[in-house]
Amino acid sequence: MVMAAALPVKALANPACAVCTVAIGASLSVARKMGGEDSIVGLWAGALLTLLGYWSIMFFDKRNWHFRGRDFLLLLLSVGMIGFIYVAEVVIWKIFYMDTILFSSLLGMLIYIGSQKLYQRMKAGNGGHAHFPFEKVVLPIVFLLGGSLYLTYFPI
């Protein structure tokens, strides 16, 4: 039931700017080389891959490429990219094991999608306007920072 509630839905607005996306992508590599926790790097990687999935949906909309299950498939492929690294390590039948980066990237995906849904509700409650400039950028960053702080003090 939790997974069904977290299913991606069609993006109602442009999810984020290109500068933010490049900054997150570059910082992931730097954080990993500096010895950052895998769970925190995975959290931000999951949010980044979800953002790229939303951009794929917008690209398909511009081209008028529509087919059944398109949005779900594009988001699944974008976030699932991190899982292809760990295909040999994920054991499902006898003992369920999931790598830290894979788990935290799924958590980052859920945090990003949840923050965007919250932004849409807050914006609708304010007459279709944001409460302050760059609200749709601030919300995901605050939630991801909160998740990072939580994983720093309570590691997986």
CSV table of C-alpha atoms in Angstrom, one decimal:
chain,number,residue,atom,x,y,z
A,1,MET,CA,0.0,0.0,0.0
A,2,VAL,CA,2.9,2.3,0.7
A,3,MET,CA,4.4,1.7,-2.8
A,4,ALA,CA,1.0,2.4,-4.3
A,5,ALA,CA,0.7,5.8,-2.5
A,6,ALA,CA,4.2,6.7,-3.8
A,7,LEU,CA,3.5,6.0,-7.4
A,8,PRO,CA,4.7,8.8,-9.6
A,9,VAL,CA,2.1,11.1,-11.1
A,10,LYS,CA,2.3,13.5,-14.0
A,11,ALA,CA,4.4,16.6,-13.3
A,12,LEU,CA,2.2,19.6,-13.1
A,13,ALA,CA,5.0,22.1,-13.4
A,14,ASN,CA,8.7,22.3,-14.5
A,15,PRO,CA,10.3,20.4,-11.6
A,16,ALA,CA,13.6,22.3,-11.3
A,17,CYS,CA,16.1,24.4,-13.1
A,18,ALA,CA,19.0,23.0,-15.1
A,19,VAL,CA,21.6,24.7,-12.9
A,20,CYS,CA,20.3,22.9,-9.8
A,21,THR,CA,20.4,19.6,-11.5
A,22,VAL,CA,24.0,20.0,-12.7
A,23,ALA,CA,25.0,21.2,-9.2
A,24,ILE,CA,23.5,18.1,-7.6
A,25,GLY,CA,25.0,15.8,-10.1
A,26,ALA,CA,28.5,17.3,-9.7
A,27,SER,CA,28.2,17.3,-5.9
A,28,LEU,CA,27.4,13.6,-5.8
A,29,SER,CA,30.8,12.7,-7.3
A,30,VAL,CA,32.6,15.1,-5.1
A,31,ALA,CA,30.8,13.9,-1.9
A,32,ARG,CA,31.6,10.3,-2.8
A,33,LYS,CA,35.3,11.0,-3.3
A,34,MET,CA,35.5,13.0,-0.1
A,35,GLY,CA,34.2,10.0,1.9
A,36,GLY,CA,30.6,11.0,2.2
A,37,GLU,CA,28.2,8.3,3.5
A,38,ASP,CA,26.7,6.1,0.8
A,39,SER,CA,23.2,6.5,2.2
A,40,ILE,CA,23.4,10.3,1.9
A,41,VAL,CA,24.8,10.2,-1.6
A,42,GLY,CA,22.1,7.7,-2.6
A,43,LEU,CA,19.4,10.0,-1.1
A,44,TRP,CA,20.4,12.9,-3.4
A,45,ALA,CA,21.0,10.5,-6.3
A,46,GLY,CA,17.5,9.2,-6.1
A,47,ALA,CA,16.1,12.8,-6.1
A,48,LEU,CA,18.3,13.6,-9.1
A,49,LEU,CA,17.2,10.6,-11.1
A,50,THR,CA,13.6,11.4,-10.3
A,51,LEU,CA,14.1,14.9,-11.6
A,52,LEU,CA,15.6,13.5,-14.8
A,53,GLY,CA,12.5,11.2,-15.1
A,54,TYR,CA,10.2,14.3,-14.9
A,55,TRP,CA,12.3,16.0,-17.6
A,56,SER,CA,11.9,12.9,-19.8
A,57,ILE,CA,8.1,13.2,-19.4
A,58,MET,CA,8.2,16.9,-20.4
A,59,PHE,CA,10.4,16.0,-23.4
A,60,PHE,CA,7.9,13.3,-24.5
A,61,ASP,CA,5.0,15.9,-24.0
A,62,LYS,CA,6.8,18.4,-26.3
A,63,ARG,CA,7.1,15.7,-29.0
A,64,ASN,CA,3.5,14.5,-28.5
A,65,TRP,CA,4.7,11.0,-27.8
A,66,HIS,CA,1.9,9.5,-25.8
A,67,PHE,CA,1.3,5.8,-24.9
A,68,ARG,CA,-0.3,3.9,-22.0
A,69,GLY,CA,1.8,3.9,-18.9
A,70,ARG,CA,4.4,6.3,-20.3
A,71,ASP,CA,4.9,8.5,-17.2
A,72,PHE,CA,5.3,5.5,-14.9
A,73,LEU,CA,7.7,3.8,-17.3
A,74,LEU,CA,9.9,6.9,-17.7
A,75,LEU,CA,10.2,7.5,-14.0
A,76,LEU,CA,10.8,3.8,-13.3
A,77,LEU,CA,13.6,3.7,-15.9
A,78,SER,CA,15.2,6.9,-14.6
A,79,VAL,CA,15.2,5.9,-10.9
A,80,GLY,CA,15.9,2.3,-11.8
A,81,MET,CA,19.2,3.1,-13.4
A,82,ILE,CA,20.9,3.0,-10.1
A,83,GLY,CA,19.6,-0.5,-9.5
A,84,PHE,CA,21.3,-1.9,-12.6
A,85,ILE,CA,24.6,-1.4,-10.8
A,86,TYR,CA,23.5,-3.8,-8.0
A,87,VAL,CA,21.7,-6.5,-10.0
A,88,ALA,CA,24.1,-9.1,-8.8
A,89,GLU,CA,23.9,-8.0,-5.1
A,90,VAL,CA,20.1,-7.8,-4.6
A,91,VAL,CA,18.9,-11.2,-3.3
A,92,ILE,CA,15.1,-11.6,-3.1
A,93,TRP,CA,14.2,-15.3,-2.8
A,94,LYS,CA,15.8,-16.6,0.4
A,95,ILE,CA,17.0,-13.4,2.2
A,96,PHE,CA,16.0,-10.0,1.2
A,97,TYR,CA,19.1,-7.8,0.9
A,98,MET,CA,19.2,-4.3,-0.5
A,99,ASP,CA,22.4,-2.2,-0.8
A,100,THR,CA,22.5,1.1,1.1
A,101,ILE,CA,22.8,3.3,-2.0
A,102,LEU,CA,19.9,1.5,-3.7
A,103,PHE,CA,17.7,1.8,-0.6
A,104,SER,CA,18.5,5.5,0.0
A,105,SER,CA,18.1,6.4,-3.7
A,106,LEU,CA,14.5,5.0,-3.5
A,107,LEU,CA,14.0,7.0,-0.3
A,108,GLY,CA,15.3,10.1,-2.1
A,109,MET,CA,12.9,9.5,-4.9
A,110,LEU,CA,10.0,9.3,-2.5
A,111,ILE,CA,11.1,12.4,-0.7
A,112,TYR,CA,11.4,14.4,-4.0
A,113,ILE,CA,8.0,13.2,-5.3
A,114,GLY,CA,6.4,14.0,-1.9
A,115,SER,CA,7.9,17.5,-1.8
A,116,GLN,CA,6.6,18.2,-5.3
A,117,LYS,CA,3.1,17.0,-4.4
A,118,LEU,CA,3.2,19.2,-1.2
A,119,TYR,CA,4.3,22.2,-3.3
A,120,GLN,CA,1.4,21.7,-5.7
A,121,ARG,CA,-1.1,21.5,-2.7
A,122,MET,CA,0.4,24.6,-1.1
A,123,LYS,CA,0.4,26.5,-4.3
A,124,ALA,CA,-3.3,25.6,-5.0
A,125,GLY,CA,-4.2,26.7,-1.5
A,126,ASN,CA,-2.6,30.1,-2.1
A,127,GLY,CA,-4.6,30.9,-5.3
A,128,GLY,CA,-2.1,29.3,-7.7
A,129,HIS,CA,0.8,31.3,-6.5
A,130,ALA,CA,3.9,30.3,-4.6
A,131,HIS,CA,4.2,31.7,-1.0
A,132,PHE,CA,7.7,33.0,-1.7
A,133,PRO,CA,10.2,33.0,-4.7
A,134,PHE,CA,11.8,29.7,-5.5
A,135,GLU,CA,9.4,27.8,-3.2
A,136,LYS,CA,9.4,24.8,-5.5
A,137,VAL,CA,13.2,24.6,-5.2
A,138,VAL,CA,13.4,25.2,-1.5
A,139,LEU,CA,10.9,22.5,-0.5
A,140,PRO,CA,12.8,19.5,-2.0
A,141,ILE,CA,16.2,20.9,-0.7
A,142,VAL,CA,14.8,21.3,2.8
A,143,PHE,CA,13.3,17.8,2.9
A,144,LEU,CA,16.5,16.3,1.4
A,145,LEU,CA,18.6,18.1,3.9
A,146,GLY,CA,16.4,16.8,6.7
A,147,GLY,CA,16.8,13.3,5.3
A,148,SER,CA,20.5,13.8,5.1
A,149,LEU,CA,20.7,15.0,8.7
A,150,TYR,CA,18.6,12.0,9.8
A,151,LEU,CA,20.8,9.6,8.0
A,152,THR,CA,23.9,11.3,9.5
A,153,TYR,CA,22.8,10.7,13.1
A,154,PHE,CA,20.9,7.5,12.5
A,155,PRO,CA,22.8,5.6,9.8
A,156,ILE,CA,21.3,2.7,7.9
